[in-house]
Amino acid sequence: MSIPKFKNEPYIDWSKTANRKKQEQAIAKLESQFGKEYPNIIGGEKVYSSAKFNSLNPSDPNQVVGVFQKGTADDALKALDIALKKFEEWRWVPPVKRAQYLFKAAKIMRKRRFEINATMILEVGKTWPEADGDTAEAIDFLEFYAREMLRYANAKTAVQLPGEKDELEYIPIGVGLVVPPWNFPMAILAGMTTAAAVTGNTVVLKPSSDSPLIGYKFMEVMQEAGIPAGVINFVAGPGSAVGDTLVKHPKVRFVSFTGSKEVGIHIYQEAAKVQPGQIWLKRVVAEMGGKDAIIVDSEANLEEAAAGVIVAAYGFQGQKCSACSRAIVDEKVYDKFVQMLKPKAESITVGPSKILSNFMGPVVNKGSMEKIQQYIEIGQKEGGRLIAGGNRAPGDGYFLRPTIIADVEPTATIAQEEIFGPVLAVIKAKNFDHALEIANGTEFGLTGAVYSKNKKKIERARKEFHCGNLYLNRKCTGAMVGAHPFGGFNMSGTDSKAGGQDYLLLFMQAKSIATKIK
Ligand code: NAP
Ligand code: MG
């Protein structure tokens, strides 16, 4: 069987009427299913709980996108039990066969692309291009990790000793808990889950309570691809019940988490405690938040820099771990640059994400909107100058205008804490040295970008800008599977490098086998 070289999945062309029509139809179809109830899926069985929760449309929170099971600690334990039993079979399924399920799932996602896009448009408020980018990335993860598994299955030792056959096998580690965030609700969920499964592990998947329907659609895709029941078990419900129960359980071998710093630290600490009967040290992959900066040097192409900052700050309402939340600008071009940003931010269209012409949709939920509004106040109280936005946009949804706060001190709250919304802090730097110092002056280290035409400065940034994903003369969002392995330094997490060639190692252990040849 020959497998074509990995290529990133192309995006849908929205200038084509036929594509727009298909997307509109998929949105209408999902709207006609609003209010439907969805089960948890444990060992391939549909499981219902007595308590339920609603997933709402943030563009119009009166709309219930779906009703979900509020999984309990008991449901989590039941899923773990099934996953433990299934592991004893799945671990022996040859890697080539495991990879086939991912290739098949990628095909199904292509076929169901508009439906999956619609789910993200209506459940978390992604605009059409953002939703489609997410689906394309999910397809990329499936295609990439399937190939990676085949590569690891052919691993060789560096040396063959005379008189023996020296081999290296990458084998699975056990049963894991997978906890993804809502902001890349298909791509990150699919990537985290299938990386763990293709390497021979079985998992309990707990989707974010803000995006359970997208998680459910992923389960449908995997079931359609024929992955055996019990390899991936889907338990929606509160992180505090489902998550905590499994993080602490002695039979859980690993936890793969992507989300906020606070929850990541909590999981890391709890998983580190060795429980009675536990015979391993748990592995924790924890990918967390960012306070990502774009440095605008005095020698930058300011038009390009302003365009890059705007897209990176406001794409998906600033709710990307890679979003630009700080623009650090050399004082020589500072006033001019702020004046360039203002009309760009003010011309951004904000409204329901199902309308293609809106560049920004709503933020994900009410709590999030209120938290962002508080940060906008704090930013001004601490001396920031409001340049654009700062208020809600009209409509029933959680719409916030793109907000710029200038003259922010490098140590101010909004220059240090992740806001996760459409709020940009603009910070003045004395020179390039100072800009680098400010950029590195938070506890995070996820993405960063520098705009400068000066080669020496770019060279310095390459060495001194301490972040997991550095971009030079381009924006800091939009990491592509294969090209930009993704993960951050310091409190941004364990630098797992999702979409890179090291990622699958996190879910395997290497066994060296030496056979004496007579
Ligand atoms: P979050 O609030 O930390 O939630 C993430 C997941 O953790 C959710 O599924 C949540 O479930 C679950 N959870 C909550 N408490 C838990 C517990 N005690 N034990 C186990 N699981 C628990 O983060 P989010 O709001 O979904 O996502 C936004 C954050 O993710 C931002 O900080 C962003 O920077 C970060 N992020 C990082 C990356 C990266 O690659 N570094 C990528 C994307 C996002 P419930 O929904 O039920 O609470
Ligand atoms: Mg929602």
XYZ file of C-alpha atoms and ligand atoms in Angstrom:
567
model
C 0.000 0.000 0.000
C 1.492 3.310 -0.959
C 0.509 6.385 0.974
C 0.852 9.803 -0.643
C 3.017 12.375 1.094
C 1.260 14.445 3.754
C -0.247 17.695 2.463
C -2.217 20.280 4.431
C -5.923 20.178 3.662
C -7.020 23.106 1.452
C -9.704 25.504 2.699
C -13.133 25.956 1.203
C -13.426 28.831 -1.262
C -16.293 30.988 -0.007
C -16.362 33.117 -3.160
C -18.041 30.144 -4.881
C -21.841 30.255 -4.698
C -22.111 26.459 -4.556
C -19.958 26.318 -1.433
C -21.887 29.078 0.256
C -25.136 27.304 -0.498
C -23.886 24.030 0.972
C -22.776 25.789 4.138
C -26.090 27.604 4.480
C -27.976 24.338 4.056
C -25.831 22.614 6.682
C -26.476 25.475 9.119
C -30.233 25.310 8.491
C -30.222 21.551 8.971
C -28.450 21.785 12.316
C -30.813 24.562 13.401
C -33.733 22.240 12.661
C -32.173 19.754 15.117
C -31.781 22.251 17.959
C -32.880 20.911 21.329
C -32.091 17.291 20.460
C -30.604 15.144 23.238
C -27.277 13.352 22.817
C -26.001 10.455 24.935
C -22.576 9.695 26.294
C -20.883 6.808 24.500
C -19.193 4.237 26.702
C -17.969 0.987 25.173
C -20.008 1.805 22.067
C -23.223 1.972 24.144
C -25.402 5.030 24.458
C -25.462 6.007 28.109
C -27.927 8.463 29.661
C -27.610 10.207 33.030
C -30.404 11.614 35.136
C -28.919 15.112 35.105
C -28.521 16.994 31.799
C -26.964 20.220 30.625
C -27.618 22.472 27.646
C -25.135 23.609 25.060
C -26.110 27.086 23.867
C -25.510 29.101 20.738
C -23.396 32.091 21.851
C -24.706 34.139 18.895
C -28.181 33.693 20.418
C -28.130 32.034 23.849
C -31.893 31.446 23.744
C -31.121 28.652 21.310
C -30.257 25.250 22.755
C -27.886 23.594 20.298
C -28.145 20.270 22.117
C -28.951 18.626 25.442
C -26.145 16.561 26.959
C -25.631 14.095 29.791
C -24.076 15.483 32.915
C -21.689 12.595 33.401
C -20.867 11.649 36.982
C -17.864 10.127 38.733
C -19.611 6.751 38.326
C -19.890 7.237 34.558
C -16.200 8.119 34.478
C -15.306 4.943 36.387
C -17.503 2.833 34.120
C -15.764 4.300 31.059
C -12.366 3.674 32.635
C -13.276 0.061 33.305
C -14.270 -0.483 29.656
C -11.133 1.313 28.428
C -8.930 -0.875 30.653
C -10.481 -4.058 29.248
C -10.315 -2.801 25.680
C -6.660 -1.851 26.075
C -5.769 -5.541 26.411
C -6.990 -6.062 22.815
C -6.266 -2.731 21.157
C -2.618 -2.657 22.246
C -1.970 -5.741 20.075
C -3.669 -4.424 16.939
C -0.845 -3.763 14.461
C 0.050 -0.063 14.007
C -0.743 -0.253 10.279
C -4.283 -1.308 11.081
C -4.701 1.356 13.755
C -3.537 4.011 11.284
C -6.173 2.884 8.771
C -8.963 4.054 11.076
C -7.484 7.562 11.027
C -7.154 7.648 7.233
C -10.760 6.527 6.988
C -11.917 9.127 9.539
C -10.177 11.867 7.515
C -12.193 10.817 4.443
C -15.430 10.918 6.428
C -14.609 14.375 7.790
C -14.093 15.634 4.240
C -17.499 14.235 3.340
C -19.165 15.774 6.416
C -17.181 19.003 6.265
C -20.067 21.471 5.982
C -21.955 19.739 8.781
C -18.898 19.866 11.065
C -18.321 23.516 10.150
C -21.963 24.286 10.952
C -21.596 22.698 14.374
C -18.706 25.030 15.214
C -20.494 28.059 13.747
C -23.530 27.433 15.952
C -22.067 25.883 19.104
C -19.017 28.082 19.784
C -19.531 31.084 17.486
C -16.798 30.420 14.919
C -17.104 32.366 11.696
C -17.224 30.306 8.499
C -13.529 30.606 7.656
C -12.498 29.946 11.282
C -14.767 26.903 11.484
C -13.504 25.577 8.176
C -9.891 26.111 9.247
C -10.627 24.075 12.362
C -12.124 21.187 10.370
C -9.212 21.289 7.928
C -6.768 21.114 10.837
C -8.622 18.127 12.300
C -8.250 16.357 8.942
C -4.550 17.292 8.954
C -4.049 15.773 12.405
C -5.684 12.505 11.308
C -3.611 12.276 8.148
C -0.391 13.345 9.877
C -0.598 11.131 12.967
C -1.577 8.102 10.880
C 1.619 8.542 8.840
C 3.646 9.206 11.971
C 2.477 5.915 13.484
C 3.676 4.096 10.380
C 7.039 5.866 10.675
C 7.461 4.866 14.329
C 6.419 1.306 13.504
C 9.524 1.105 11.304
C 11.958 2.521 13.861
C 15.504 1.137 13.830
C 18.293 1.223 16.399
C 21.300 3.377 15.508
C 23.672 0.418 15.867
C 23.448 -3.306 15.076
C 25.899 -5.239 17.245
C 27.614 -8.240 15.673
C 26.081 -11.529 16.772
C 22.657 -10.143 17.581
C 19.600 -8.516 16.094
C 18.881 -5.149 17.708
C 15.362 -3.782 17.498
C 13.362 -0.913 18.898
C 9.603 -1.040 19.271
C 7.352 1.814 20.279
C 4.516 0.421 22.350
C 1.464 2.043 23.947
C 1.445 3.063 27.591
C -2.110 2.386 28.785
C -5.404 4.112 29.433
C -5.563 7.886 29.289
C -7.871 10.742 30.054
C -8.173 13.283 27.229
C -9.403 16.765 28.150
C -9.542 19.264 25.266
C -10.685 22.914 25.272
C -13.645 24.429 23.409
C -11.687 26.888 21.286
C -10.445 24.418 18.659
C -13.265 22.057 19.484
C -12.744 19.703 16.549
C -9.056 20.093 15.648
C -7.504 19.882 19.111
C -10.017 17.319 20.359
C -9.449 15.100 17.325
C -5.672 15.561 17.411
C -5.302 14.782 21.116
C -7.659 11.795 21.003
C -6.433 10.125 17.841
C -2.750 10.582 18.713
C -3.421 8.625 21.901
C -5.507 5.989 20.120
C -3.361 5.419 17.032
C -0.393 4.658 19.291
C -2.380 1.794 20.838
C -3.811 3.377 23.961
C -7.478 3.536 24.901
C -9.034 6.688 26.284
C -11.821 8.414 28.117
C -12.587 11.635 26.267
C -14.179 14.437 28.255
C -15.217 17.254 25.906
C -15.454 20.845 27.109
C -18.893 21.709 28.459
C -18.989 24.553 25.924
C -18.582 22.274 22.904
C -20.029 18.796 23.587
C -21.863 18.543 20.240
C -18.628 18.931 18.311
C -17.144 16.173 20.469
C -20.188 14.041 19.735
C -19.786 14.594 15.969
C -16.181 13.447 16.286
C -17.414 10.256 17.970
C -19.834 9.686 15.094
C -16.992 10.084 12.611
C -14.793 7.593 14.478
C -17.666 5.114 14.770
C -18.369 5.477 11.051
C -14.670 4.823 10.442
C -15.146 1.547 12.304
C -12.827 2.080 15.264
C -13.665 -0.679 17.753
C -16.085 0.208 20.564
C -14.326 1.057 23.823
C -11.148 2.489 22.291
C -12.565 6.011 22.637
C -15.167 6.543 25.349
C -17.076 9.802 25.400
C -18.147 11.187 28.755
C -19.499 14.743 28.777
C -19.941 16.399 32.136
C -18.241 18.770 34.531
C -14.459 18.765 34.689
C -14.672 18.697 38.461
C -16.540 15.343 38.506
C -15.459 13.406 35.424
C -11.975 14.932 35.209
C -10.923 14.875 38.829
C -12.084 11.280 39.339
C -9.888 10.005 36.542
C -6.899 12.288 37.082
C -6.546 10.783 40.565
C -7.241 7.172 39.593
C -4.320 4.731 40.019
C -5.154 2.821 36.821
C -4.961 5.911 34.616
C -1.594 5.972 32.873
C -1.678 9.435 31.329
C -3.635 12.664 31.098
C -3.607 14.720 27.925
C -4.918 18.193 28.663
C -5.252 21.439 26.704
C -6.850 24.424 28.386
C -6.254 27.117 30.952
C -3.191 27.464 33.155
C -5.264 27.118 36.312
C -6.825 23.774 35.356
C -3.527 22.557 33.855
C -1.642 23.189 37.085
C -4.371 21.503 39.102
C -4.244 18.389 36.902
C -0.436 18.332 36.929
C -0.337 18.446 40.727
C -3.080 15.852 41.261
C -1.648 13.457 38.692
C 1.781 13.649 40.346
C 0.508 12.076 43.585
C 1.106 8.332 43.503
C -2.065 6.589 44.693
C -2.248 3.295 46.593
C -1.902 0.450 44.090
C -0.445 2.690 41.376
C 2.581 1.104 39.684
C 3.737 3.930 37.409
C 4.347 7.666 37.333
C 1.566 9.241 35.306
C 2.451 11.178 32.249
C 0.829 14.575 31.907
C 0.721 16.537 28.708
C -0.563 19.986 29.636
C -0.859 22.658 26.972
C -1.994 25.890 28.555
C -2.496 29.608 27.990
C -0.483 32.412 26.478
C 0.143 36.139 26.595
C 1.428 36.286 23.082
C 3.155 39.361 21.732
C 3.918 40.871 18.363
C 6.946 43.181 18.376
C 6.711 46.055 15.920
C 10.194 47.411 15.340
C 11.030 50.951 14.198
C 12.274 49.423 10.943
C 9.134 47.385 10.225
C 6.760 47.516 7.306
C 4.008 49.094 9.379
C 1.152 48.264 6.992
C 1.998 44.568 7.112
C 2.527 44.692 10.863
C -0.815 46.409 11.497
C -2.655 43.917 9.304
C -0.922 41.008 11.102
C -1.699 42.380 14.564
C -5.378 42.921 13.720
C -5.953 39.419 12.363
C -3.980 37.776 15.189
C -5.734 39.829 17.877
C -9.329 39.490 16.672
C -9.577 36.246 14.692
C -12.119 34.056 16.532
C -12.684 37.007 18.875
C -9.174 36.688 20.307
C -10.018 33.277 21.760
C -6.940 31.461 20.503
C -4.086 30.427 22.748
C -1.874 31.912 20.015
C -3.801 35.213 19.770
C -1.840 38.459 19.826
C -2.837 40.084 23.097
C 0.151 42.445 23.300
C 1.532 44.682 20.566
C 4.944 45.899 21.695
C 5.840 48.903 19.571
C 9.063 50.905 19.287
C 8.458 54.468 20.494
C 9.754 55.875 17.188
C 6.710 54.489 15.363
C 4.333 54.099 18.320
C 1.896 56.967 17.742
C 1.711 56.333 14.041
C 1.115 52.609 14.577
C -1.662 53.139 17.138
C -3.362 55.504 14.683
C -3.103 52.819 11.998
C -4.682 50.165 14.217
C -7.685 52.239 15.291
C -9.652 52.435 11.980
C -8.803 48.821 11.223
C -10.294 47.642 14.531
C -13.301 49.926 14.179
C -14.149 48.659 10.723
C -14.404 45.036 11.882
C -17.902 43.611 11.541
C -19.269 41.872 14.664
C -22.432 39.770 14.751
C -23.920 36.269 14.482
C -21.294 33.887 13.180
C -23.756 32.239 10.797
C -23.603 35.372 8.649
C -20.556 35.067 6.429
C -19.839 38.794 6.251
C -19.174 39.072 9.992
C -15.433 38.986 10.697
C -16.089 38.487 14.404
C -18.767 36.434 16.129
C -19.631 36.253 19.831
C -17.357 35.213 22.686
C -18.116 31.739 23.917
C -20.342 32.278 26.966
C -21.693 34.804 29.446
C -19.061 34.203 32.107
C -16.337 34.713 29.558
C -17.922 37.944 28.289
C -18.148 39.337 31.812
C -14.562 38.401 32.597
C -13.356 40.150 29.430
C -15.379 43.265 30.314
C -13.733 43.309 33.740
C -10.296 43.170 32.140
C -11.224 46.123 29.902
C -12.070 48.105 33.052
C -8.945 47.035 34.909
C -6.832 47.967 31.890
C -8.141 51.532 31.987
C -7.991 51.813 35.785
C -4.325 50.893 35.660
C -3.604 53.741 33.250
C -4.424 52.272 29.825
C -5.973 54.558 27.210
C -9.021 53.178 25.368
C -8.460 53.617 21.629
C -11.199 51.439 20.132
C -14.113 49.283 21.294
C -14.482 48.685 25.006
C -18.197 47.933 24.752
C -20.705 45.369 23.557
C -21.898 45.204 19.969
C -25.681 45.055 19.382
C -27.584 41.775 19.414
C -28.633 39.025 21.812
C -25.335 37.205 21.537
C -22.185 37.683 23.565
C -20.840 40.261 21.145
C -17.918 42.465 22.141
C -16.290 45.056 19.946
C -12.641 44.692 19.070
C -10.888 46.632 21.803
C -7.549 48.419 21.797
C -6.035 49.729 25.008
C -2.838 51.725 24.470
C -0.132 53.022 26.834
C -0.311 49.809 28.847
C 2.561 49.305 31.285
C 4.482 46.053 30.702
C 3.636 44.921 34.238
C -0.055 45.916 34.150
C -2.655 43.197 34.735
C -3.806 43.182 31.109
C -0.177 42.883 29.967
C 0.386 39.849 32.200
C -2.826 37.796 32.432
C -4.475 35.917 29.605
C -7.777 37.622 28.746
C -8.965 35.244 26.015
C -11.093 37.802 24.217
C -10.864 40.594 21.628
C -8.666 42.892 23.708
C -5.287 44.136 22.528
C -2.859 45.846 24.913
C -0.445 48.179 23.129
C 2.821 48.704 24.968
C 5.514 51.279 24.175
C 9.151 50.110 24.038
C 12.207 52.357 24.182
C 14.073 50.305 21.587
C 14.416 46.757 20.267
C 16.228 45.478 23.385
C 13.477 46.831 25.565
C 10.842 45.289 23.281
C 12.412 41.838 23.641
C 12.634 42.269 27.389
C 8.925 43.169 27.570
C 7.993 40.295 25.261
C 9.779 37.818 27.539
C 8.479 39.477 30.687
C 5.483 37.254 31.453
C 5.184 33.760 32.909
C 4.008 32.446 29.508
C 5.888 31.598 26.326
C 3.546 30.263 23.661
C 3.673 32.224 20.405
C 5.385 35.444 19.383
C 6.102 37.459 16.266
C 8.486 40.192 15.178
C 8.073 42.622 12.307
C 11.391 44.192 11.247
C 13.357 44.695 8.039
C 16.618 44.686 9.992
C 18.319 41.285 9.635
C 20.405 41.679 12.793
C 17.339 42.339 14.899
C 15.562 39.343 13.365
C 18.606 37.203 14.177
C 18.505 38.395 17.787
C 14.798 37.687 18.091
C 15.396 34.166 16.787
C 17.724 33.534 19.742
C 16.289 35.678 22.501
C 12.499 35.679 22.058
C 11.649 32.771 24.370
C 8.516 31.134 23.002
C 7.514 27.792 21.551
C 6.290 29.178 18.223
C 8.123 32.197 16.842
C 7.034 33.919 13.634
C 9.206 36.432 11.782
C 7.553 39.083 9.622
C 4.199 37.327 9.833
C 1.342 36.993 12.317
C 1.526 34.735 15.376
C -1.642 32.687 14.754
C -2.467 30.000 12.204
C 0.007 27.208 13.001
C -0.095 24.522 10.316
C 0.194 20.810 11.077
C 3.586 19.517 9.973
C 5.113 22.956 9.324
C 4.680 24.532 12.758
C 4.786 21.908 15.548
C 2.823 23.633 18.300
C 3.422 24.041 22.040
C 4.688 26.587 24.509
C 7.368 27.232 27.109
C 7.131 28.084 30.818
C 3.522 28.365 32.070
C 2.245 27.856 28.541
C 2.733 24.173 29.147
C 4.764 21.076 28.467
C 5.756 22.049 24.913
C 4.172 18.926 23.437
C 4.562 20.108 19.846
C 1.221 18.960 18.496
C 1.351 18.362 14.759
C 5.073 17.636 14.933
C 7.196 14.513 14.671
C 7.842 14.270 18.427
C 4.188 14.306 19.434
C 3.319 10.604 19.273
C 6.243 9.787 21.566
C 4.245 11.294 24.404
C 1.837 8.369 24.199
C 4.337 5.545 23.752
C 7.273 3.912 25.466
C 10.214 2.422 23.615
C 11.166 -1.212 24.126
C 14.627 -2.341 23.085
C 14.828 -5.987 22.063
C 18.172 -7.716 21.438
C 18.162 -11.285 20.102
C 21.337 -13.371 20.065
C 22.006 -14.862 16.658
C 23.633 -18.310 16.828
P -10.399 25.268 30.678
O -11.451 26.058 31.338
O -9.144 25.023 31.422
O -11.060 23.899 30.266
C -10.373 22.933 29.508
C -10.968 21.581 29.798
O -10.658 21.201 31.129
C -12.477 21.539 29.674
O -12.836 20.340 29.036
C -12.920 21.546 31.126
O -14.156 20.962 31.340
C -11.829 20.718 31.754
N -11.706 20.806 33.213
C -12.086 21.808 34.018
N -11.775 21.500 35.312
C -11.202 20.270 35.305
C -10.677 19.409 36.303
N -10.678 19.747 37.582
N -10.150 18.217 35.927
C -10.128 17.864 34.621
N -10.625 18.637 33.637
C -11.157 19.820 33.966
O -9.982 25.928 29.303
P -10.948 26.397 28.126
O -11.676 27.615 28.562
O -11.716 25.261 27.597
O -9.898 26.778 26.996
C -9.241 28.000 26.931
C -7.816 27.872 27.437
O -7.132 26.891 26.708
C -6.998 29.141 27.240
O -6.226 29.357 28.399
C -6.110 28.822 26.059
O -4.925 29.555 25.996
C -5.869 27.372 26.280
N -5.441 26.714 25.048
C -4.139 26.309 24.923
C -3.695 25.702 23.749
C -2.276 25.264 23.596
O -2.001 24.513 22.678
N -1.361 25.691 24.447
C -4.600 25.487 22.718
C -5.924 25.899 22.869
C -6.332 26.502 24.043
P -15.469 21.870 31.544
O -15.705 22.545 30.253
O -16.518 20.885 31.862
O -15.161 22.825 32.665
Mg -22.005 26.972 23.367
